[in-house]
Coordinates of C-alpha atoms and ligand atoms in Angstrom, one line a residue:
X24 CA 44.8 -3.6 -64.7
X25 CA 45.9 -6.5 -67.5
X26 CA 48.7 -8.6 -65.3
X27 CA 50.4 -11.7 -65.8
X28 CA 49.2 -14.9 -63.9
X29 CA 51.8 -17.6 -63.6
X30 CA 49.8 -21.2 -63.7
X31 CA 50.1 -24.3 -61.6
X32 CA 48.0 -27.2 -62.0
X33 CA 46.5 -27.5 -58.4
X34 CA 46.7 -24.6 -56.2
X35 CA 45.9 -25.5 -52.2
X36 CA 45.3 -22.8 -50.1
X37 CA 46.2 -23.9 -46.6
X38 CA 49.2 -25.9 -45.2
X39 CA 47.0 -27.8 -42.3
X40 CA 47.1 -31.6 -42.3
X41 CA 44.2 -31.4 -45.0
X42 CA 46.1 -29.3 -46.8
X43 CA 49.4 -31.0 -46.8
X44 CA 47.6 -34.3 -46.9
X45 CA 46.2 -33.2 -49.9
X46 CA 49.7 -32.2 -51.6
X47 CA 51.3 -35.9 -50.4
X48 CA 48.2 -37.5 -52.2
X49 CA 48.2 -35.9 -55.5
X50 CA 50.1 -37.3 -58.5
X51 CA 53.7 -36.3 -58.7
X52 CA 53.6 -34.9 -62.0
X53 CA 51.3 -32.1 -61.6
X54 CA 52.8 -28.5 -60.3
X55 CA 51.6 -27.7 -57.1
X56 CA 51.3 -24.0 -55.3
X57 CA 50.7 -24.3 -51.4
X58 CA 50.1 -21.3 -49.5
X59 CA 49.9 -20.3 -45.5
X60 CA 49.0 -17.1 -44.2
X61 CA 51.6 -16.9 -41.7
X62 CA 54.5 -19.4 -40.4
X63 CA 53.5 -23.0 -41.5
X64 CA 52.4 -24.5 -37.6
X65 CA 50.3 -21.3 -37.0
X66 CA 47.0 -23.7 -37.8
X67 CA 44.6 -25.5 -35.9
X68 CA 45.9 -28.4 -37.0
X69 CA 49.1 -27.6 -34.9
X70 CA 46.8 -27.2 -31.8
X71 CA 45.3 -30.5 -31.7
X72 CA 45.7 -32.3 -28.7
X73 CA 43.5 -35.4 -28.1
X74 CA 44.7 -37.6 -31.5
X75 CA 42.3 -39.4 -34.1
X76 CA 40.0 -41.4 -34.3
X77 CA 39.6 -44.7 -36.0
X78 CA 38.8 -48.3 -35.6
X79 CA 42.3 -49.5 -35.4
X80 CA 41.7 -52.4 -32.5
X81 CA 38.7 -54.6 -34.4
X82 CA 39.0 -57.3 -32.1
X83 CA 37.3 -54.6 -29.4
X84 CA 36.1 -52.1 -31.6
X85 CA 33.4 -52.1 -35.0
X86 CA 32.9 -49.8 -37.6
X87 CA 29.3 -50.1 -37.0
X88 CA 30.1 -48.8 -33.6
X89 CA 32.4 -46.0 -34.8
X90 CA 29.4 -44.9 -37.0
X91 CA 26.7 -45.2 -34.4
X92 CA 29.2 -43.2 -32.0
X93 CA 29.1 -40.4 -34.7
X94 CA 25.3 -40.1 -35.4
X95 CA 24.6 -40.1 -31.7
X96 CA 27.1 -37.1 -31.2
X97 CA 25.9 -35.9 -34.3
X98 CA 22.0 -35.9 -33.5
X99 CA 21.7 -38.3 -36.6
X100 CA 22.0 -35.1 -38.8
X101 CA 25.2 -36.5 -40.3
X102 CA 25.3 -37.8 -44.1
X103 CA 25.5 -41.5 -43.4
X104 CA 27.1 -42.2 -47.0
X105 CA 30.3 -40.1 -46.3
X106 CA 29.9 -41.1 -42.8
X107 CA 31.0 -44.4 -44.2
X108 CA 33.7 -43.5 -46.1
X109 CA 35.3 -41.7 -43.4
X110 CA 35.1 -44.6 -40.9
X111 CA 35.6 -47.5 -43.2
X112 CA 38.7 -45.5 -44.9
X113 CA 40.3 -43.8 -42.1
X114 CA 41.9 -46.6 -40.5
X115 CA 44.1 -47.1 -43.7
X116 CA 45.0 -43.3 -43.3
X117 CA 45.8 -43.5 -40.2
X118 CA 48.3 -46.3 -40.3
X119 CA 49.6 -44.7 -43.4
X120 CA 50.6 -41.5 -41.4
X121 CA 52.9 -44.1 -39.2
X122 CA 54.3 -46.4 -41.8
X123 CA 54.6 -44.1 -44.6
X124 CA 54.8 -40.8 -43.2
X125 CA 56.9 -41.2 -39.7
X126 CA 54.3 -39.9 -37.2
X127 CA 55.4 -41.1 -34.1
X128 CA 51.9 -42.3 -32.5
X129 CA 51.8 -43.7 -28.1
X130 CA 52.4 -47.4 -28.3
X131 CA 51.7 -50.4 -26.2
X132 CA 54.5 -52.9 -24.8
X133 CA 53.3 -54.9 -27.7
X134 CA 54.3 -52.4 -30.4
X135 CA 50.7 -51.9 -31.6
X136 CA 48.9 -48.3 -31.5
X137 CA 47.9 -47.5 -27.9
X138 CA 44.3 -45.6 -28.0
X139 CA 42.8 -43.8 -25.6
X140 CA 39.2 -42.8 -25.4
X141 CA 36.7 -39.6 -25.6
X142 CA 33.6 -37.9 -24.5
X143 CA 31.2 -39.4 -26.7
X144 CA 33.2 -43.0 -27.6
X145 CA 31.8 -46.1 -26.9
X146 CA 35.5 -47.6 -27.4
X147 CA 39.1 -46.6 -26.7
X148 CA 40.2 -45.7 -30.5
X149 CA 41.7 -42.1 -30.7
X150 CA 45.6 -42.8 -31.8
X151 CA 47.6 -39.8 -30.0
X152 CA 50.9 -38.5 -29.4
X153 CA 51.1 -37.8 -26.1
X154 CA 48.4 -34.5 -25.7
X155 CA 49.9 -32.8 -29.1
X156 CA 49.2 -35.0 -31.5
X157 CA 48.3 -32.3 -34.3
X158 CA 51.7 -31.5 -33.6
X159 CA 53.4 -34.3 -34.7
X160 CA 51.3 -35.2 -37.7
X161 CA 51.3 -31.4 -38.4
X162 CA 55.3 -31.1 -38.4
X163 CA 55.8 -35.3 -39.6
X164 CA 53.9 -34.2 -42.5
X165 CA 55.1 -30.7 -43.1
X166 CA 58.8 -32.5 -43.7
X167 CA 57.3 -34.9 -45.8
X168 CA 55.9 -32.1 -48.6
X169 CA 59.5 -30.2 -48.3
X170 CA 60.8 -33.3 -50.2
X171 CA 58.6 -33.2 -53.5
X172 CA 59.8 -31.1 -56.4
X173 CA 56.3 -30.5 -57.8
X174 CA 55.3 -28.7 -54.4
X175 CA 56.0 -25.0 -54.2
X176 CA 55.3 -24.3 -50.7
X177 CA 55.2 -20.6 -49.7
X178 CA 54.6 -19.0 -46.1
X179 CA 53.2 -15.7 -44.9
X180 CA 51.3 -15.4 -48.6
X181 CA 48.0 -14.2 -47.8
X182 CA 45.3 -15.1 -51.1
X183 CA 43.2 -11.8 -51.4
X184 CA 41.4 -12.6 -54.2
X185 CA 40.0 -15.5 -56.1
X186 CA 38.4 -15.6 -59.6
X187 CA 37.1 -17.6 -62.2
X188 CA 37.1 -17.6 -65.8
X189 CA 37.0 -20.3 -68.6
X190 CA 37.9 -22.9 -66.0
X191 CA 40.9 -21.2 -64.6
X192 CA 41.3 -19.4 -61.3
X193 CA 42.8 -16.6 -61.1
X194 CA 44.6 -15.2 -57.7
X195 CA 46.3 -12.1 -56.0
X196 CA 48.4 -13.1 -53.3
X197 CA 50.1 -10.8 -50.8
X198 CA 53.7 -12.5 -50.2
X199 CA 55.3 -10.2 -47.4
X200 CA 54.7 -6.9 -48.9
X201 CA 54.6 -7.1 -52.6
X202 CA 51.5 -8.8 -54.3
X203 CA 52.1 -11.9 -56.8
X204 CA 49.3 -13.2 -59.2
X205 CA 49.1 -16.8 -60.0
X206 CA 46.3 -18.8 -61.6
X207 CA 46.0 -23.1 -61.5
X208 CA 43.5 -25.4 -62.9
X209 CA 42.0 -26.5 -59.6
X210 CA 42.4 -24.8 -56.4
X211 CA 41.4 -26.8 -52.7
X212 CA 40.3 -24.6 -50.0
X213 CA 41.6 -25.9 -46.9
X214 CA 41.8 -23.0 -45.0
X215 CA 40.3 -23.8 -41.9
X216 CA 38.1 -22.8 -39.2
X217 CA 36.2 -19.4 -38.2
X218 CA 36.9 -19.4 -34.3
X219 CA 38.4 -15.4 -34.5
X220 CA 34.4 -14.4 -35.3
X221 CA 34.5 -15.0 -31.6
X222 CA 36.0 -12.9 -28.6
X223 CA 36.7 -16.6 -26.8
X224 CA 37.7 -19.8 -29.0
X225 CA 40.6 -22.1 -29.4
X226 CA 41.4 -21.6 -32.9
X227 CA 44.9 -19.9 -33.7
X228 CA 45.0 -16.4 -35.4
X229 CA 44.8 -17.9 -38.9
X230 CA 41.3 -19.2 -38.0
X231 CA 39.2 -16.1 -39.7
X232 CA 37.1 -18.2 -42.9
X233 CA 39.0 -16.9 -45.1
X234 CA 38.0 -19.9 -47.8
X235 CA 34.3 -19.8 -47.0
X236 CA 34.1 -16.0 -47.5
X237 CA 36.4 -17.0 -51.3
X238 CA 33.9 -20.1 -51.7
X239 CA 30.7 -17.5 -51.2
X240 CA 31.4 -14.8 -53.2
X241 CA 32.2 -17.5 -56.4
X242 CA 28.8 -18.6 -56.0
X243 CA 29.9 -21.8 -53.9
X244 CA 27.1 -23.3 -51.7
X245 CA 27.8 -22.9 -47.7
X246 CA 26.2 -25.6 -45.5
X247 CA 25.1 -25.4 -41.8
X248 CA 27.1 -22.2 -40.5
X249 CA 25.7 -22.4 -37.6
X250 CA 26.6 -25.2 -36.6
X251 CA 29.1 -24.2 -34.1
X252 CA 30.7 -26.6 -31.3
X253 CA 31.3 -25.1 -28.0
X254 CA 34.0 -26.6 -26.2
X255 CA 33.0 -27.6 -22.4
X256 CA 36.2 -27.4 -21.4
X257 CA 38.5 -24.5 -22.1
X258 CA 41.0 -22.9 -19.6
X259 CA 38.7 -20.0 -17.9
X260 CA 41.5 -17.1 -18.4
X261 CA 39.0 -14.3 -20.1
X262 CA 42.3 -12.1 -20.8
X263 CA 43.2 -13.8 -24.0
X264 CA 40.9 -14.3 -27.1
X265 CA 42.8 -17.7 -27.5
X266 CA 41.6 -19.8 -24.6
X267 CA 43.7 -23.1 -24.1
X268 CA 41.6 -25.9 -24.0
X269 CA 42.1 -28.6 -22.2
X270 CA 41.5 -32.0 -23.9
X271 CA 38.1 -34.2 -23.9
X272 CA 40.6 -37.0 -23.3
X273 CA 41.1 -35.8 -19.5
X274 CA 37.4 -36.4 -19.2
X275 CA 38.2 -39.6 -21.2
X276 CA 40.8 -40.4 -18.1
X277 CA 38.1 -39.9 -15.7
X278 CA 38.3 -36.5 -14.5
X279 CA 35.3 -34.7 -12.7
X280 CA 33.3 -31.8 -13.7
X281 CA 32.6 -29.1 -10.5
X282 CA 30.2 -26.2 -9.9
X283 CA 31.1 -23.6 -7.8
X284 CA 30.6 -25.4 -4.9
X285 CA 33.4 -28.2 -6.2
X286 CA 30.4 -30.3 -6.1
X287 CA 29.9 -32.8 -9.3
X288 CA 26.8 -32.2 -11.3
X289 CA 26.7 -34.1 -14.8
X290 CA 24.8 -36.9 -13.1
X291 CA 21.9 -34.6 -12.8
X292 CA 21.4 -34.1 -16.2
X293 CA 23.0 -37.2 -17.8
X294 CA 22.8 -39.8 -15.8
X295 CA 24.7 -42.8 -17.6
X296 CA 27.1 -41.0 -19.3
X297 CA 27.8 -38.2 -17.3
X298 CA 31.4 -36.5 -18.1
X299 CA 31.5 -38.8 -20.8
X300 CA 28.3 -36.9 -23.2
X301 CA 29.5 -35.4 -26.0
X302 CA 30.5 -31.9 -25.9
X303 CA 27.7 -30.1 -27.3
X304 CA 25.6 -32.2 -24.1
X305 CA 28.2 -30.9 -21.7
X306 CA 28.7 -27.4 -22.8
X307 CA 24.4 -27.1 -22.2
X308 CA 25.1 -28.9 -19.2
X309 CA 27.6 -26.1 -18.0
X310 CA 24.8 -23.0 -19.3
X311 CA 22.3 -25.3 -16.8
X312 CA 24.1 -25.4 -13.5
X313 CA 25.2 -22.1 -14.5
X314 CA 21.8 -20.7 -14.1
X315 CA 21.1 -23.0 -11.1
X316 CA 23.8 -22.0 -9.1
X317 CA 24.2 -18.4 -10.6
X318 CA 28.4 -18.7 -10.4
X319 CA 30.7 -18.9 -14.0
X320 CA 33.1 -21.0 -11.9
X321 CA 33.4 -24.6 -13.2
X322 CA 36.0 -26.6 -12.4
X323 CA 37.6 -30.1 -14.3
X324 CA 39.5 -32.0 -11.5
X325 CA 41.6 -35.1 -12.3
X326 CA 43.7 -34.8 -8.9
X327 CA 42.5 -38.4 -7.2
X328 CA 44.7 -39.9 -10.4
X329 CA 48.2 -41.0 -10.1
X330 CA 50.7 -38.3 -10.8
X331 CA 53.0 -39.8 -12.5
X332 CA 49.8 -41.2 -15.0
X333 CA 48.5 -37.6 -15.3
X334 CA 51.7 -36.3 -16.2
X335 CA 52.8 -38.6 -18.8
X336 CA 49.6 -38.5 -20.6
X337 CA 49.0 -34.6 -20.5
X338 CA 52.8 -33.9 -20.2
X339 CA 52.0 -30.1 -22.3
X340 CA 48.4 -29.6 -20.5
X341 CA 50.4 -30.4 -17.4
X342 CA 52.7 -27.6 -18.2
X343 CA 50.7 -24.9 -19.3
X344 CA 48.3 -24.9 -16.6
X345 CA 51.5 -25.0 -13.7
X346 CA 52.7 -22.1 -15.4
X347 CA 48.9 -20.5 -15.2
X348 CA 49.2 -21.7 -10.9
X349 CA 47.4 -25.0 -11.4
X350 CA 49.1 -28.4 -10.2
X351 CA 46.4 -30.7 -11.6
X352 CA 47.8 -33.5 -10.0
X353 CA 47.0 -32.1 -6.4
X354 CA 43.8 -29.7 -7.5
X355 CA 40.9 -29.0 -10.2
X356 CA 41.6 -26.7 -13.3
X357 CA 39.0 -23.7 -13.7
X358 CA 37.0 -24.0 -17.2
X359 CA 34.4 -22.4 -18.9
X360 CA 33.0 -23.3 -22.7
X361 CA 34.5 -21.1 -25.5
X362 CA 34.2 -21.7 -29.3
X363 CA 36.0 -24.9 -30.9
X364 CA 34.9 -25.7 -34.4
X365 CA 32.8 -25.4 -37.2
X366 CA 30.7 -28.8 -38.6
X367 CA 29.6 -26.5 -41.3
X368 CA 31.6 -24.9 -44.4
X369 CA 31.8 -25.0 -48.1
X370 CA 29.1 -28.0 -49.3
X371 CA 31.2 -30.7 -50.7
X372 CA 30.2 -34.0 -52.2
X373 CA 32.0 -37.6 -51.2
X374 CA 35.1 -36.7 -53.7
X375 CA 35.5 -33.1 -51.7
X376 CA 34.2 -31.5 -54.9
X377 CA 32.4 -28.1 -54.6
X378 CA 29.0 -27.0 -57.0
X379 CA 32.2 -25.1 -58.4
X380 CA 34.4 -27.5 -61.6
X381 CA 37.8 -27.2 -60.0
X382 CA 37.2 -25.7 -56.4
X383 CA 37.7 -28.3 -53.7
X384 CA 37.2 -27.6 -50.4
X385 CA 38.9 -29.9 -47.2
X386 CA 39.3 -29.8 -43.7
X387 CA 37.6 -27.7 -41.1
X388 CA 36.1 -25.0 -44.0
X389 CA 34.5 -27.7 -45.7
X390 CA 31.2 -29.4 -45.3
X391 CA 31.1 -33.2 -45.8
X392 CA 28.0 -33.6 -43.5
X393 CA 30.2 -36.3 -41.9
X394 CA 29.9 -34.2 -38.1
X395 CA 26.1 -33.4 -38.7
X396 CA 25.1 -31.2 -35.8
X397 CA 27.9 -32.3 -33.6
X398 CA 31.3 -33.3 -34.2
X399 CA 32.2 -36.2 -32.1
X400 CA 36.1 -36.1 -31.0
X401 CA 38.7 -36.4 -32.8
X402 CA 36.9 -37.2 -35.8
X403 CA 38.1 -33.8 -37.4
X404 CA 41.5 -35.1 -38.4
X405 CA 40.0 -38.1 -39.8
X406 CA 37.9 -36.5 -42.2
X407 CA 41.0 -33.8 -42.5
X408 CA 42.7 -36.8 -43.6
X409 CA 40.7 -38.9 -45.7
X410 CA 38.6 -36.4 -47.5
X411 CA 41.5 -34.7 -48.6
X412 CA 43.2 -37.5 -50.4
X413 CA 39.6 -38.5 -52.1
X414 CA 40.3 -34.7 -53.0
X415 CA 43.5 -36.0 -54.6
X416 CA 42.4 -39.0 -55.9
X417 CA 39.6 -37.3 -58.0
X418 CA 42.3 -34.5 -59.4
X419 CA 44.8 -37.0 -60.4
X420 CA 41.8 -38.8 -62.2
X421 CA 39.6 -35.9 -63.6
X422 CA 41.7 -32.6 -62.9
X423 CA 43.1 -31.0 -66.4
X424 CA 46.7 -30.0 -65.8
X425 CA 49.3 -28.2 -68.1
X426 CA 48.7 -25.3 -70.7
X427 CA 50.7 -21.8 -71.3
X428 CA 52.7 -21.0 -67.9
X429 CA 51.7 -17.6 -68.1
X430 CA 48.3 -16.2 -68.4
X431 CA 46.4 -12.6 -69.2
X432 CA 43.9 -11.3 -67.2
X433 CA 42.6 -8.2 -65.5
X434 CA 42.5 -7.6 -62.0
X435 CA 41.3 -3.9 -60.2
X436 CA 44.3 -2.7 -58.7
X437 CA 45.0 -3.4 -54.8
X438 CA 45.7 0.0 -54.1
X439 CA 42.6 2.2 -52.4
X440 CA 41.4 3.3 -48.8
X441 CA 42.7 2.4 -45.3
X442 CA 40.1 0.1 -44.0
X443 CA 38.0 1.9 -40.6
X444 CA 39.3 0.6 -37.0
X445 CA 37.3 -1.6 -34.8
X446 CA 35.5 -3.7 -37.6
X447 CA 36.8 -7.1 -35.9
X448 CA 36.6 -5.9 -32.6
X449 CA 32.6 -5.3 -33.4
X450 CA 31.8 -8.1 -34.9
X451 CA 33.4 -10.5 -31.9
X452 CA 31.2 -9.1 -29.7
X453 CA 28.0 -9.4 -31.7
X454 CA 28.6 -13.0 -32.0
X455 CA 29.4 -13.6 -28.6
X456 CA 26.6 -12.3 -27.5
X457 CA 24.2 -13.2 -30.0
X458 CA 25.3 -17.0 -30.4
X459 CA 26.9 -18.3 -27.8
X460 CA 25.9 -22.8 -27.3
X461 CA 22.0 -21.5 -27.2
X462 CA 21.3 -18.5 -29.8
X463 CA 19.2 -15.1 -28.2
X464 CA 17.3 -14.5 -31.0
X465 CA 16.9 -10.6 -30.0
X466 CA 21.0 -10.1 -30.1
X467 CA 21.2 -12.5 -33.5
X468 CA 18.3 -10.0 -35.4
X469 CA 20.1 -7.1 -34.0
X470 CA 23.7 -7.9 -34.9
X471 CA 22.4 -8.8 -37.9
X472 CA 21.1 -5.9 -39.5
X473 CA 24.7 -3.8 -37.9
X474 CA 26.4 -6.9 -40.1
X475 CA 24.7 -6.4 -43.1
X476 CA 25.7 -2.4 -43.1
X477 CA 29.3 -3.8 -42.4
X478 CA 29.0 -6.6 -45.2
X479 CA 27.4 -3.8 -48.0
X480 CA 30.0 -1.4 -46.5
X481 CA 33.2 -3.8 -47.4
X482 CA 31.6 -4.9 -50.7
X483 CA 31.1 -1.2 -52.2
X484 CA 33.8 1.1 -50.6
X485 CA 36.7 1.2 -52.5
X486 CA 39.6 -0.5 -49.5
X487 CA 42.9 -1.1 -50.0
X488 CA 43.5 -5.2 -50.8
X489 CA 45.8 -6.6 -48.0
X490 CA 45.6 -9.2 -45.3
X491 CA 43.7 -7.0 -42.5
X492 CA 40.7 -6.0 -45.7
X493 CA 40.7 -10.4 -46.4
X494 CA 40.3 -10.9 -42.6
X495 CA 37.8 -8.1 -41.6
X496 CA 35.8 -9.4 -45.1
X497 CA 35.9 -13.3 -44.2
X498 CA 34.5 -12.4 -40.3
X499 CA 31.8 -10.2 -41.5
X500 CA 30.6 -12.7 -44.1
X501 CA 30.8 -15.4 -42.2
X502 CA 28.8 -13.9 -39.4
X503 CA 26.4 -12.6 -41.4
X504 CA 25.7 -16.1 -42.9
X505 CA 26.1 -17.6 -39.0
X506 CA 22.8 -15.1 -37.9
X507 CA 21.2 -15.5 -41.2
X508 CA 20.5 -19.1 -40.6
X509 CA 20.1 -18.3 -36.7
X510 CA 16.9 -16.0 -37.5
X511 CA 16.0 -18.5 -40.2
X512 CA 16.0 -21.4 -37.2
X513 CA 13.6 -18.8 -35.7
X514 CA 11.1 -18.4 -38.6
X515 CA 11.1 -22.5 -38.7
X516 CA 10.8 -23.0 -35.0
X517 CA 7.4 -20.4 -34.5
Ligands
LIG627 C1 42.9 -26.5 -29.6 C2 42.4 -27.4 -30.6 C3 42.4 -28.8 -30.3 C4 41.9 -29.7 -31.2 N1 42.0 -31.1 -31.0 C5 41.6 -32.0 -31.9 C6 41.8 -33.3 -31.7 O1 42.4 -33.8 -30.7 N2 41.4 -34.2 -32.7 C7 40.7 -33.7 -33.8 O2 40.3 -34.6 -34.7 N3 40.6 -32.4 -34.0 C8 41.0 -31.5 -33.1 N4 40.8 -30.2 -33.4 C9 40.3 -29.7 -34.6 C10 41.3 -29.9 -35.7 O3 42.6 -29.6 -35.2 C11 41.0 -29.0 -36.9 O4 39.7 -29.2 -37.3 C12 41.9 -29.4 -38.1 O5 43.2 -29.5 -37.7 C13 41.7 -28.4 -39.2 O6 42.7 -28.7 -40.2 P1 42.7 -27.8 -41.5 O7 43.8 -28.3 -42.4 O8 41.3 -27.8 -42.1 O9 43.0 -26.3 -41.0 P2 44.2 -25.6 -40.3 O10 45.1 -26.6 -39.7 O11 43.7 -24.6 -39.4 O12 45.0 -24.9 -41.5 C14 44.5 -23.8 -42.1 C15 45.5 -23.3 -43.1 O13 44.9 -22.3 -44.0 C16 45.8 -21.2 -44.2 N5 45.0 -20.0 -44.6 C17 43.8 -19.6 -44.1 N6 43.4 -18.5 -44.7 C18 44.4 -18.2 -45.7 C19 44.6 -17.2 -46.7 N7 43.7 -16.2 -46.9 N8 45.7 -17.3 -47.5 C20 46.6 -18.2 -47.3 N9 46.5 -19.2 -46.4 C21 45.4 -19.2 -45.6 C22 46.4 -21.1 -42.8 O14 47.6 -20.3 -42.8 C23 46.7 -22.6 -42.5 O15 47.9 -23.0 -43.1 C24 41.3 -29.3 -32.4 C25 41.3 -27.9 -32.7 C26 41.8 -27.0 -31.8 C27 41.7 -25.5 -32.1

C-alpha cells in the first residue's frame, strides 16, 4: 500500500524522563515527533519513588565511591567507561533539573539538596522529592517540553511499526483509532521497561518492551535480557499484577526485615550490611528464609521510628498502605519480591547510539552496561538523564535533519485477523514460573519452546496491526530472548 510519510527530523518514542530529557536537550531548530502510548504520566518514570543518585555533597561523598558503590551492586559486570560518564556527569544533570528545569527537590535548613541514602550506598546522595520523586521531575519536565515549538508531542499514539530504508524510518502509528504514518531522520527508543512479561512487577501498564521487540526485528543488538532485578520489597497483595513497592529508602531509614515469625534474619546471611545489601542480595535473601522457614510471609517494619519522621518522609507510602490496613508507624508492612527492572536492553555505545545509523535507544530499554548485573538504586534516572542528553548532544552534532516533508513508501495494510485470547495471559505465567530471582531451568526449556510456537505464530499469521497485536508481539519476543539466554547460562554453566 504506497502511503504518504510526513518527516520530522528526530522522532522519540516515549515521553519518560529519558524521553523528554532527550527532547529539552536537542537543538531547537530540528522538528521533533514525541509519542506515548497512553496519557503522558502512565510511565515508570512517574512511579519512581526513592529519587537519584549523584555525588552532590563532595565534602562527604567521591566519585570514586559512587563508582565502587555501582560495581559492587553490579557484580563488577558493569562497563566501567560509561560507568564514568554517568557518575562524573550526573551531578551537573541533576542540579540542572532544579535550576533550569524547576524540580522541586527536599532541602536542608541551609538551602542545599537534602539526600538520603539506599540499600547498597556507602553515602547519603539520592536527591528526592519526598517518596515521589519520578513524579515531580516526570511532570516538572513534561511542562517544560509543552513550551518548545519544534516539539510535537502526541499522547495515546501507539508506534506499530518501524522500518528502515535509505537512512530514513519509516512508522505507522495508531493515534486513537485511525492510523497516521510518519517517517524522521533519527528516531530514540525510550520506551521503557518489560515488567508486564510478568504476572507480579512494579512497572505501569505501558511497561511491555515495545522498543526492544522494534530494536530486534531491525537487526539492533539486545544485551543481557536476563538480567532482571527483583525487587525485595514490594507490597505482598497477589490480587493486582501491579504490586506497589515500597521504597529501598525505608530500608535506607532503618527499617527491619521479618520472617514469619516477625523475627529479623538478614544478619544471617549478610552480616555487615544486612538490610542495607543491594536488592538482588536481599531478594535471594527472602527465596533463603523462605525455604528455611517454609512461610511467603515477610514483613518490612519501620514502627520503632518517630511518626511524625515516617510520615513526612514516606507521606504517599504512608498513605497507600493505611488505605491497604497498614499504620506503619505502629506495625510492619507485609512484602514479598516482584519484578522491578531490566539492566539489559537495546546495546548502546557511550553517545546512546545503536549498531543501527539513526536509532538511539535511552532509558530503561536501553543497554549502556552502566547497572551490569545489578542496578544499584536510584541510579536508573541518572543514566535516564544523562545518557539521554549525550543522545542529544550526538544528534545536534551528527544527526542529518531537513529534506521533502512528505515521503513515499509502502506499508502492508493494517487490516487482517483478530489476534487469539490468552496470549499475554500465557506468557506471564511462563515467566513467572520459569524465571523468577533464581531461573528453573526445566520451566525456562519448556516455556521456551511454547514461546517460540507463539513468536513463529505472530511473525507468519496474518493479524490485524493495533495496540493489543504491538503488546502481545513485544512480550513474546522479549521472553523468548529472556529464556534464550536463561538456557544459554545453562549450556555455559555444565
Ligand atoms: C515503582 C517504581 C519505582 C522506581 N523508583 C526509582 C527510583 O527511586 N530511582 C530510580 O533511579 N529509578 C527508579 N525506578 C526506575 C525508573 O523509574 C525507570 O527506570 C525510569 O523512569 C525509566 O524511564 P524511561 O523514560 O526509560 O521509561 P518510562 O518512564 O517507563 O517511559 C516509557 C515511555 O514509552 C512510551 N511507550 C512505550 N511503548 C510505546 C509504543 N509502542 N508507542 C508509543 N509510546 C510507547 C510510554 O507510553 C512511556 O511514555 C522505579 C521504577 C518503578 C516501576
Amino acid at each position: 500500500m504506497a502511503l504518504l510519510f510526513r518527516r520530522f527530523d528526530v522522532m522519540i518514542v516515549g515521553t519518560g524522563i529519558s524521553g523528554i530529557y532527550a527532547a529539552l536537550n536537542l537543538d531547537p531548530s530540528l522538528s521533533i515527533l514525541m509519542l506515548s502510548k497512553k496519557e503522558l504520566t502512565l510511565c515508570n518514570s512517574a512511579l519512581a519513588q526513592g529519587g537519584v543518585a549523584a555525588v552532590m555533597d563532595k565534602d562527604d561523598d567521591s566519585y570514586e565511591l559512587h563508582i565502587k558503590d555501582t560495581l559492587i551492586a553490579g557484580h563488577y559486570e558493569n562497563n566501567l567507561e560509561n560507568v564514568r560518564i554517568l557518575v562524573e556527569q550526573g551531578p551537573t544533570d541533576v542540579q540542572k533539573l532544579q535550576d533550569v528545569y524547576g524540580v522541586e527537590f527536599d532541602h536542608k535548613d541551609d538551602g542545599s539538596i537534602s539526600l538520603t541514602r539506599e540499600g547498597g550506598h556507602s553515602r547519603r546522595r539520592i536527591a528526592h522529592h519526598k517518596d515521589s520523586t519520578g513524579y515531580e521531575i516526570e511532570t516538572s519536565l513534561i511542562e517544560q517540553v509543552q513550551k518548545l515549538k519544534n516539539v510535537t508531542v502526541v499522547n495515546n499514539s501507539v508506534l506499530c511499526r518501524l522500518e528502515r530504508r535509505d537512512d530514513l524510518f519509516f512508522a505507522d502509528i495508531l493515534c486513537g483509532e485511525e492510523h497516521e504514518y510518519y517517517c524522521a531522520n533519527s528516531v530514540i527508543l525510550a520506551t521503557g521497561g518489560i515488567g508486564r512479561v510478568y504476572d507480579f512487577t512494579t512497572n505501569s501498564a505501558i511497561a511491555t518492551g515495545d522498543g526492544i521487540q522494534f530494536a530486534y526485528n531491525l537487526g539492533a543488538e539486545i544485551k543481557n535480557l536476563s538480567y532482571v532485578q527483583f525487587h525485595p520489597t514490594a507490597y505482598a497483595d497477589k490480587e493486582n499484577r501491579e504490586c506497589f513497592l515500597i521504597s529501598e529508602a525505608v530500608r535506607g531509614e532503618g527499617a527491619y526485615l521479618l520472617n514469619c515469625n516477625k523475627e529479623r534474619f538478614m544478619h544471617k546471611y549478610e552480616p555487615e550490611r544486612k538490610e542495607l545489601a543491594p536488592r538482588d542480595v536481599v531478594s535471594k535473601c527472602i527465596i533463603e528464609e523462605q525455604k528455611l522457614t517454609g512461610s511467603s510471609e515477610f514483613w518490612l517494619d519501620i514502627s520503632h521510628k518517630d511518626p511524625e519522621f515516617v510520615r513526612s518522609h514516606f507521606p504517599m507510602i504512608y498513605n497507600k498502605v493505611l488505605e491497604k490496613g497498614y499504620d506503619m508507624t505502629k506495625e510492619p508492612i507485609p512484602i514479598y519480591p516482584c519484578q522491578h527492572y531490566l539492566m539489559g536492553g537495546i546495546n548502546v555505545d557511550g553517545k546512546g547510539a545503536t549498531n543501527i545509523k539513526g536509532l538511539y535507544a535511552a532509558g530503561e530499554c536501553s543497554h549502556t552496561g552502566v547497572h551490569g548485573k545489578n542496578r544499584l538504586a536510584s541510579n536508573s534516572l541518572l543514566e535516564a538523564l544523562v545518557f539521554s542528553r549525550l543522545i542529544a548532544e550526538d544528534i545536534n552534532a551528527n544527526g542529518h535533519a531537513g529534506g521533502a516533508e512528505f515521503v513515499d513508501y509502502s506499508m502492508i495494510s493494517p487490516d487482517g485477523l483478530p489476534l487469539p485470547k490468552g496470549i499475554k495471559t500465557e506468557v506471564r505465567h511462563i515467566m513467572q514460573k520459569a524465571y523468577f530471582i533464581h531461573p528453573d531451568y526445566a520451566e525456562a526449556e519448556k516455556g521456551l519452546a511454547r514461546i517460540t510456537e507463539l513468536k513463529n505464530m505472530l511473525e507468519q499469521g496474518n493479524f490485524a496491526i493495533n495496540a493489543a497485536f504491538v503488546e502481545t508481539k513485544s512480550l513474546v519476543t522479549v521472553a523468548y530472548i529472556i529464556l534464550t539466554e536463561v538456557m544459554e547460562r545453562k549450556d555455559k554453566e555444565q
